[in-house]
Coordinates of C-alpha atoms in Angstrom, one line a residue:
Chain Y
M1359 CA -28.0 -5.3 -27.7
H1360 CA -29.6 -2.7 -25.4
A1361 CA -28.4 0.9 -25.2
H1362 CA -26.0 1.5 -22.3
V1363 CA -27.7 4.2 -20.3
Q1364 CA -25.6 5.7 -17.6
P1365 CA -27.5 6.8 -14.5
A1366 CA -26.9 10.2 -12.9
G1367 CA -23.6 10.2 -10.9
F1368 CA -22.1 7.2 -12.7
H1369 CA -18.7 8.1 -13.9
P1370 CA -16.7 5.5 -15.9
H1371 CA -13.1 5.4 -14.7
P1372 CA -10.9 7.4 -17.1
G1373 CA -8.0 4.9 -16.9
P1374 CA -6.7 2.9 -19.8
Y1375 CA -8.1 -0.4 -21.0
H1376 CA -6.4 -3.4 -19.6
P1377 CA -6.4 -6.5 -21.9
P1378 CA -7.5 -9.8 -20.4
G1379 CA -4.8 -11.7 -18.6
G1380 CA -2.4 -8.7 -18.6
G1381 CA -1.6 -5.5 -16.9
P1382 CA -2.4 -4.5 -13.4
S1383 CA -5.5 -5.6 -11.6
P1384 CA -8.6 -3.3 -11.5
H1385 CA -9.3 -1.2 -8.4
V1386 CA -10.1 -3.4 -5.4
E1387 CA -11.3 -2.2 -2.0
L1388 CA -10.7 -4.7 0.8
G1389 CA -13.4 -5.2 3.4
P1390 CA -13.3 -4.3 7.1
A1391 CA -12.0 -7.8 8.1
E1392 CA -9.1 -7.6 5.7
N1393 CA -8.4 -4.0 6.7
A1394 CA -8.2 -5.0 10.4
I1395 CA -5.6 -7.7 9.6
I1396 CA -3.6 -5.3 7.5
A1397 CA -3.8 -2.5 10.0
K1398 CA -2.5 -4.8 12.8
T1399 CA 0.4 -6.0 10.7
A1400 CA 1.2 -2.5 9.6
S1401 CA 1.4 -1.4 13.2
R1402 CA 3.6 -4.3 14.1
A1403 CA 5.9 -3.8 11.1
H1404 CA 6.2 -0.1 11.9
T1405 CA 7.0 -0.9 15.6
W1406 CA 9.4 -3.6 14.7
G1407 CA 11.1 -1.2 12.3
I1408 CA 11.6 1.3 15.1
V1409 CA 12.8 -1.4 17.6
A1410 CA 15.3 -2.7 15.0
M1411 CA 16.6 0.8 14.2
V1412 CA 17.0 1.6 17.9
V1413 CA 18.7 -1.7 18.8
G1414 CA 20.8 -1.6 15.7
G1415 CA 21.9 1.9 16.4
L1416 CA 22.7 1.2 20.1
A1417 CA 24.5 -2.0 19.2
S1418 CA 26.6 -0.2 16.6
F1419 CA 27.5 2.5 19.0
A1420 CA 28.4 0.0 21.7
L1421 CA 30.4 -2.2 19.4
V1422 CA 32.4 0.7 18.0
G1423 CA 33.1 1.8 21.5
A1424 CA 34.1 -1.7 22.5
F1425 CA 36.4 -1.9 19.4
V1426 CA 38.1 1.4 20.3
A1427 CA 38.4 0.5 23.9
M1428 CA 40.0 -2.9 22.9
E1429 CA 42.5 -1.3 20.6
L1430 CA 43.5 1.2 23.3
L1431 CA 43.9 -1.6 25.8
I1432 CA 46.0 -3.6 23.4
A1433 CA 48.2 -0.6 22.6
A1434 CA 48.6 0.2 26.3
T1435 CA 49.2 -3.4 27.6
P1436 CA 50.6 -5.6 24.8
S1437 CA 50.2 -9.3 25.7
A1438 CA 51.2 -12.6 24.2
V1439 CA 47.6 -13.4 23.5
S1440 CA 46.5 -12.7 19.9
A1441 CA 44.0 -9.8 19.5
N1442 CA 43.0 -10.9 16.0
V1443 CA 40.0 -13.0 17.1
P1444 CA 38.4 -10.2 19.2
R1445 CA 39.1 -7.8 16.3
L1446 CA 37.4 -10.2 13.9
V1447 CA 34.4 -10.7 16.1
L1448 CA 33.8 -7.0 16.6
G1449 CA 34.7 -6.2 13.0
A1450 CA 32.0 -8.7 11.9
L1451 CA 29.4 -7.5 14.4
I1452 CA 29.6 -3.8 13.6
P1453 CA 28.4 -4.1 10.0
A1454 CA 25.7 -6.5 11.1
A1455 CA 24.4 -4.0 13.6
L1456 CA 24.4 -1.2 11.0
V1457 CA 22.5 -3.4 8.5
H1458 CA 20.0 -4.1 11.3
L1459 CA 19.5 -0.4 11.5
A1460 CA 19.0 -0.2 7.7
V1461 CA 16.5 -3.1 7.7
G1462 CA 14.6 -1.3 10.4
V1463 CA 14.0 1.6 8.0
V1464 CA 12.7 -0.7 5.3
Y1465 CA 10.3 -2.4 7.7
M1466 CA 9.0 0.9 8.8
R1467 CA 8.3 1.9 5.2
A1468 CA 6.6 -1.4 4.6
G1469 CA 4.4 -0.8 7.6
G1470 CA 3.6 2.7 6.1
A1471 CA 2.6 1.2 2.8
L1472 CA 0.4 -1.4 4.6
Q1473 CA -1.2 1.4 6.6
D1474 CA -1.9 3.3 3.3
V1475 CA -4.0 0.3 2.2
V1476 CA -6.3 0.9 5.2
D1477 CA -6.2 4.7 5.1
T1478 CA -6.9 5.3 1.4
Q1479 CA -9.4 4.2 -1.1
G1480 CA -9.0 3.2 -4.7
D1481 CA -5.4 2.0 -4.7
D1482 CA -5.4 -1.0 -2.3
V1483 CA -3.7 -3.3 -4.7
R1484 CA -0.9 -0.8 -5.5
H1485 CA -0.2 -0.1 -1.8
L1486 CA -0.3 -3.8 -1.1
M1487 CA 2.3 -4.5 -3.8
T1488 CA 4.4 -1.6 -2.6
A1489 CA 4.4 -3.1 0.9
L1490 CA 5.2 -6.6 -0.3
G1491 CA 8.0 -5.2 -2.4
R1492 CA 9.5 -3.5 0.7
L1493 CA 9.0 -6.6 2.8
R1494 CA 10.8 -8.6 0.1
L1495 CA 13.7 -6.2 0.2
A1496 CA 13.9 -6.5 4.0
F1497 CA 13.8 -10.3 3.8
Q1498 CA 16.5 -10.3 1.2
I1499 CA 18.8 -8.1 3.4
E1500 CA 18.1 -10.2 6.5
V1501 CA 18.8 -13.5 4.7
G1502 CA 22.0 -12.1 3.1
V1503 CA 23.3 -10.7 6.4
T1504 CA 22.4 -13.8 8.4
V1505 CA 24.2 -16.1 5.9
V1506 CA 27.3 -13.9 5.9
S1507 CA 27.2 -13.8 9.7
M1508 CA 27.0 -17.6 9.9
I1509 CA 29.9 -18.0 7.5
L1510 CA 31.9 -15.4 9.4
G1511 CA 31.1 -17.0 12.7
L1512 CA 32.3 -20.3 11.3
V1513 CA 35.5 -18.7 10.1
I1514 CA 36.1 -16.9 13.4
G1515 CA 35.4 -20.1 15.3
I1516 CA 38.0 -22.0 13.3
A1517 CA 40.5 -19.2 13.6
S1518 CA 39.9 -19.0 17.3
S1519 CA 40.4 -22.7 17.8
S1520 CA 43.6 -22.6 15.6
T1521 CA 45.0 -19.7 17.7
T1522 CA 44.2 -21.4 21.0
S1523 CA 45.9 -24.6 19.8
L1524 CA 49.0 -22.7 18.7
E1525 CA 49.2 -20.9 22.0
V1526 CA 49.0 -24.2 23.9
R1527 CA 51.9 -25.6 22.0
Chain C
M591 CA -22.5 -18.5 -7.8
S592 CA -22.5 -18.6 -11.7
A593 CA -19.7 -20.3 -13.5
P594 CA -16.6 -18.2 -14.5
G595 CA -16.7 -16.5 -17.8
P596 CA -14.4 -14.2 -19.8
G597 CA -15.1 -11.4 -17.5
W598 CA -13.3 -8.1 -17.6
P599 CA -9.6 -7.5 -17.4
G600 CA -7.8 -9.3 -14.6
H601 CA -10.9 -11.0 -13.2
G602 CA -11.3 -14.8 -13.2
G603 CA -15.1 -15.0 -12.4
W604 CA -18.3 -13.1 -12.4
G605 CA -18.7 -12.9 -8.6
P606 CA -22.1 -13.1 -6.8
H607 CA -23.7 -10.6 -9.2
G608 CA -23.6 -12.9 -12.2
P609 CA -22.4 -12.2 -15.7
P610 CA -22.2 -8.5 -16.6
H611 CA -24.1 -6.8 -19.4
P612 CA -22.5 -5.4 -22.5
G613 CA -21.2 -1.9 -21.9
A614 CA -19.1 0.9 -23.4
P615 CA -16.1 -0.1 -25.6
G616 CA -12.7 0.2 -24.0
Y617 CA -13.6 -1.4 -20.7
G618 CA -14.1 -4.9 -21.9
V619 CA -17.5 -6.0 -20.6
A620 CA -18.9 -3.4 -18.2
P621 CA -21.2 -4.5 -15.3
H622 CA -24.8 -3.4 -15.0
P623 CA -24.8 0.1 -13.7
G624 CA -26.8 -0.9 -10.7
A625 CA -24.5 -3.9 -9.8
Y626 CA -22.1 -1.9 -7.6
P627 CA -22.5 0.8 -4.9
M628 CA -22.1 4.3 -6.1
K629 CA -19.7 5.2 -3.4
D630 CA -16.9 4.3 -5.7
A631 CA -18.5 4.4 -9.1
H632 CA -15.5 2.7 -10.9
P633 CA -17.0 0.0 -13.0
M634 CA -14.5 -2.5 -11.7
A635 CA -14.8 -1.8 -8.0
F636 CA -15.2 -4.8 -5.8
H637 CA -16.5 -3.4 -2.5
G638 CA -16.6 -6.2 0.0
H639 CA -16.0 -8.8 -2.7
G640 CA -12.2 -8.9 -2.5
T641 CA -12.2 -12.7 -1.7
H642 CA -13.0 -13.3 -5.4
H643 CA -10.3 -11.1 -6.8
E644 CA -7.5 -12.6 -8.9
F645 CA -4.2 -10.8 -9.0
G646 CA -2.6 -10.0 -12.4
P647 CA 0.7 -11.3 -13.6
A648 CA 2.7 -8.3 -12.4
E649 CA 1.2 -8.6 -8.9
N650 CA 1.7 -12.4 -8.9
A651 CA 5.4 -11.8 -9.7
T652 CA 5.7 -9.5 -6.7
I653 CA 3.7 -11.8 -4.4
G654 CA 5.6 -14.9 -5.6
S655 CA 9.1 -13.4 -5.1
T656 CA 8.2 -12.1 -1.6
G657 CA 6.8 -15.5 -0.7
T658 CA 10.1 -17.1 -1.8
W659 CA 12.2 -14.8 0.3
A660 CA 9.9 -15.2 3.3
K661 CA 10.4 -18.9 3.0
A662 CA 14.2 -18.4 2.8
L663 CA 14.0 -16.3 5.9
G664 CA 12.1 -19.1 7.5
V665 CA 14.7 -21.7 6.5
I666 CA 17.5 -19.5 7.9
G667 CA 15.5 -19.2 11.1
F668 CA 15.1 -23.0 11.3
V669 CA 18.9 -23.4 10.9
D670 CA 19.4 -20.8 13.6
A671 CA 17.0 -22.7 15.9
G672 CA 19.1 -25.8 15.3
L673 CA 22.3 -24.0 16.2
E674 CA 20.7 -22.8 19.4
V675 CA 19.7 -26.3 20.3
L676 CA 23.4 -27.4 19.8
N677 CA 24.4 -24.5 22.1
L678 CA 21.8 -25.9 24.6
N679 CA 19.9 -22.6 24.4
L680 CA 16.4 -24.2 24.3
V681 CA 14.6 -21.0 25.0
G682 CA 16.4 -19.2 22.2
A683 CA 15.8 -22.2 19.9
G684 CA 12.0 -22.2 20.7
I685 CA 11.8 -18.5 19.9
A686 CA 13.8 -18.8 16.7
F687 CA 11.7 -21.7 15.7
A688 CA 8.4 -19.9 16.3
I689 CA 9.5 -16.8 14.2
A690 CA 10.9 -19.1 11.5
L691 CA 7.6 -21.0 11.3
A692 CA 5.6 -17.8 11.0
F693 CA 7.8 -16.6 8.1
W694 CA 7.6 -20.0 6.4
K695 CA 3.8 -20.1 6.7
A696 CA 3.6 -16.5 5.4
G697 CA 5.8 -17.5 2.4
S698 CA 3.7 -20.6 1.8
S699 CA 0.5 -18.6 1.8
L700 CA 2.0 -16.0 -0.6
T701 CA 3.2 -18.7 -3.1
T702 CA -0.3 -20.3 -2.8
V703 CA -1.7 -17.0 -4.0
V704 CA 0.3 -17.4 -7.2
A705 CA -0.3 -21.2 -7.6
T706 CA -4.0 -21.2 -7.1
Q707 CA -7.1 -19.4 -8.3
G708 CA -10.2 -18.3 -6.5
H709 CA -9.0 -17.4 -3.0
D710 CA -6.1 -14.9 -3.6
V711 CA -7.2 -12.4 -1.0
H712 CA -7.8 -15.1 1.6
H713 CA -4.3 -16.5 1.2
L714 CA -2.8 -13.0 1.1
M715 CA -4.5 -12.1 4.3
Q716 CA -3.2 -15.3 5.9
A717 CA 0.3 -14.3 4.8
V718 CA -0.1 -10.8 6.2
Q719 CA -1.4 -12.2 9.5
Q720 CA 1.6 -14.6 9.8
I721 CA 4.0 -11.8 9.0
G722 CA 2.4 -9.8 11.8
S723 CA 2.8 -12.7 14.2
A724 CA 6.5 -12.9 13.4
F725 CA 6.9 -9.2 14.0
Y726 CA 5.0 -9.4 17.3
T727 CA 7.2 -12.2 18.6
R728 CA 10.4 -10.4 17.5
I729 CA 9.2 -7.2 19.2
V730 CA 8.4 -8.9 22.5
V731 CA 11.6 -11.0 22.5
T732 CA 13.8 -8.0 21.6
L733 CA 12.3 -5.7 24.2
L734 CA 12.7 -8.4 26.9
A735 CA 16.3 -9.0 25.9
V736 CA 17.1 -5.3 25.9
G737 CA 15.3 -5.0 29.3
L738 CA 17.4 -7.9 30.7
V739 CA 20.6 -6.4 29.4
A740 CA 19.7 -3.0 30.9
I741 CA 19.0 -4.6 34.3
V742 CA 22.3 -6.6 34.2
A743 CA 24.2 -3.4 33.2
V744 CA 22.7 -1.4 35.9
G745 CA 23.4 -4.2 38.4
L746 CA 27.0 -4.3 37.3
V747 CA 27.4 -0.6 37.7
V748 CA 25.9 -0.7 41.1
V749 CA 28.2 -3.5 42.1
A750 CA 31.2 -1.7 40.7
I751 CA 30.3 1.5 42.6
T752 CA 29.7 -0.5 45.8
I753 CA 33.1 -2.2 45.5
G754 CA 34.7 1.1 44.8
V755 CA 33.1 2.7 47.8
N756 CA 34.0 -0.2 50.1
A757 CA 37.6 -0.2 48.9
R758 CA 38.0 3.4 50.0

């Protein structure tokens, strides 16, 4: 076994020893091609986050306004037509719009973590995992909200058809 | 390329520089000091050799779960596309299908990272690219939709004002 002679300027990493098969991966620096892909997706994730926030915020504002206007209209001009279905529709859409706003924030942060992969050196894997974790959270929220919206839409559709059939009688 | 060996922590192969030489204790088997550029003198740096990197169990867990949820989002999108077809909204169905397909492909690439060995970074980059495509489609469609709504709203306001003015 030959002596391990360290050349000038060679500095072993002071980090802890990672046993084979366990622990986090060693430092990895991605190449220019990978950085280009990550940078593009980071930009798009950030942009989508902003768009989702703006649209979610505007939609929430508009829906709350529509809900208030509807309630005022019903109070001012009571009619034989049930207002429960419009209330249900608006009541279901407002939380969905607010969640859209929240998901936008998560996507923005995911884009930030992806951009960190490109902008920094030495922690590419950590930043990638952070970004993937935030994307996972955003996906979970979207899946949950969409499933709930679909179920609510089904319920509202059934309620609406029941109300219409009762009025026809 | 030489056959994979025990390597150092988290690595499944020797890479193009061949097997490393014995080094200081505490780092497993350290590479030859001249094997890597001195820009980042970490003994485990992989400048430009990321395609041979194998992620560890903790990273695989994150990647795998993100892949599963991306696929779930894809499935939801396919269902949404089907509902749009039933509503005879073929344009909406096409857009929903394209976004859903991008998320499904991204999820598949991410789960492939966990299931395979040897091309982790390649599959991960495929997934990142697909996610970027999905975001791009969403951005374009949403901005177009918002633009259309704005145009219709402005048009309605103009019509209402015109009617109001004519009524006087």
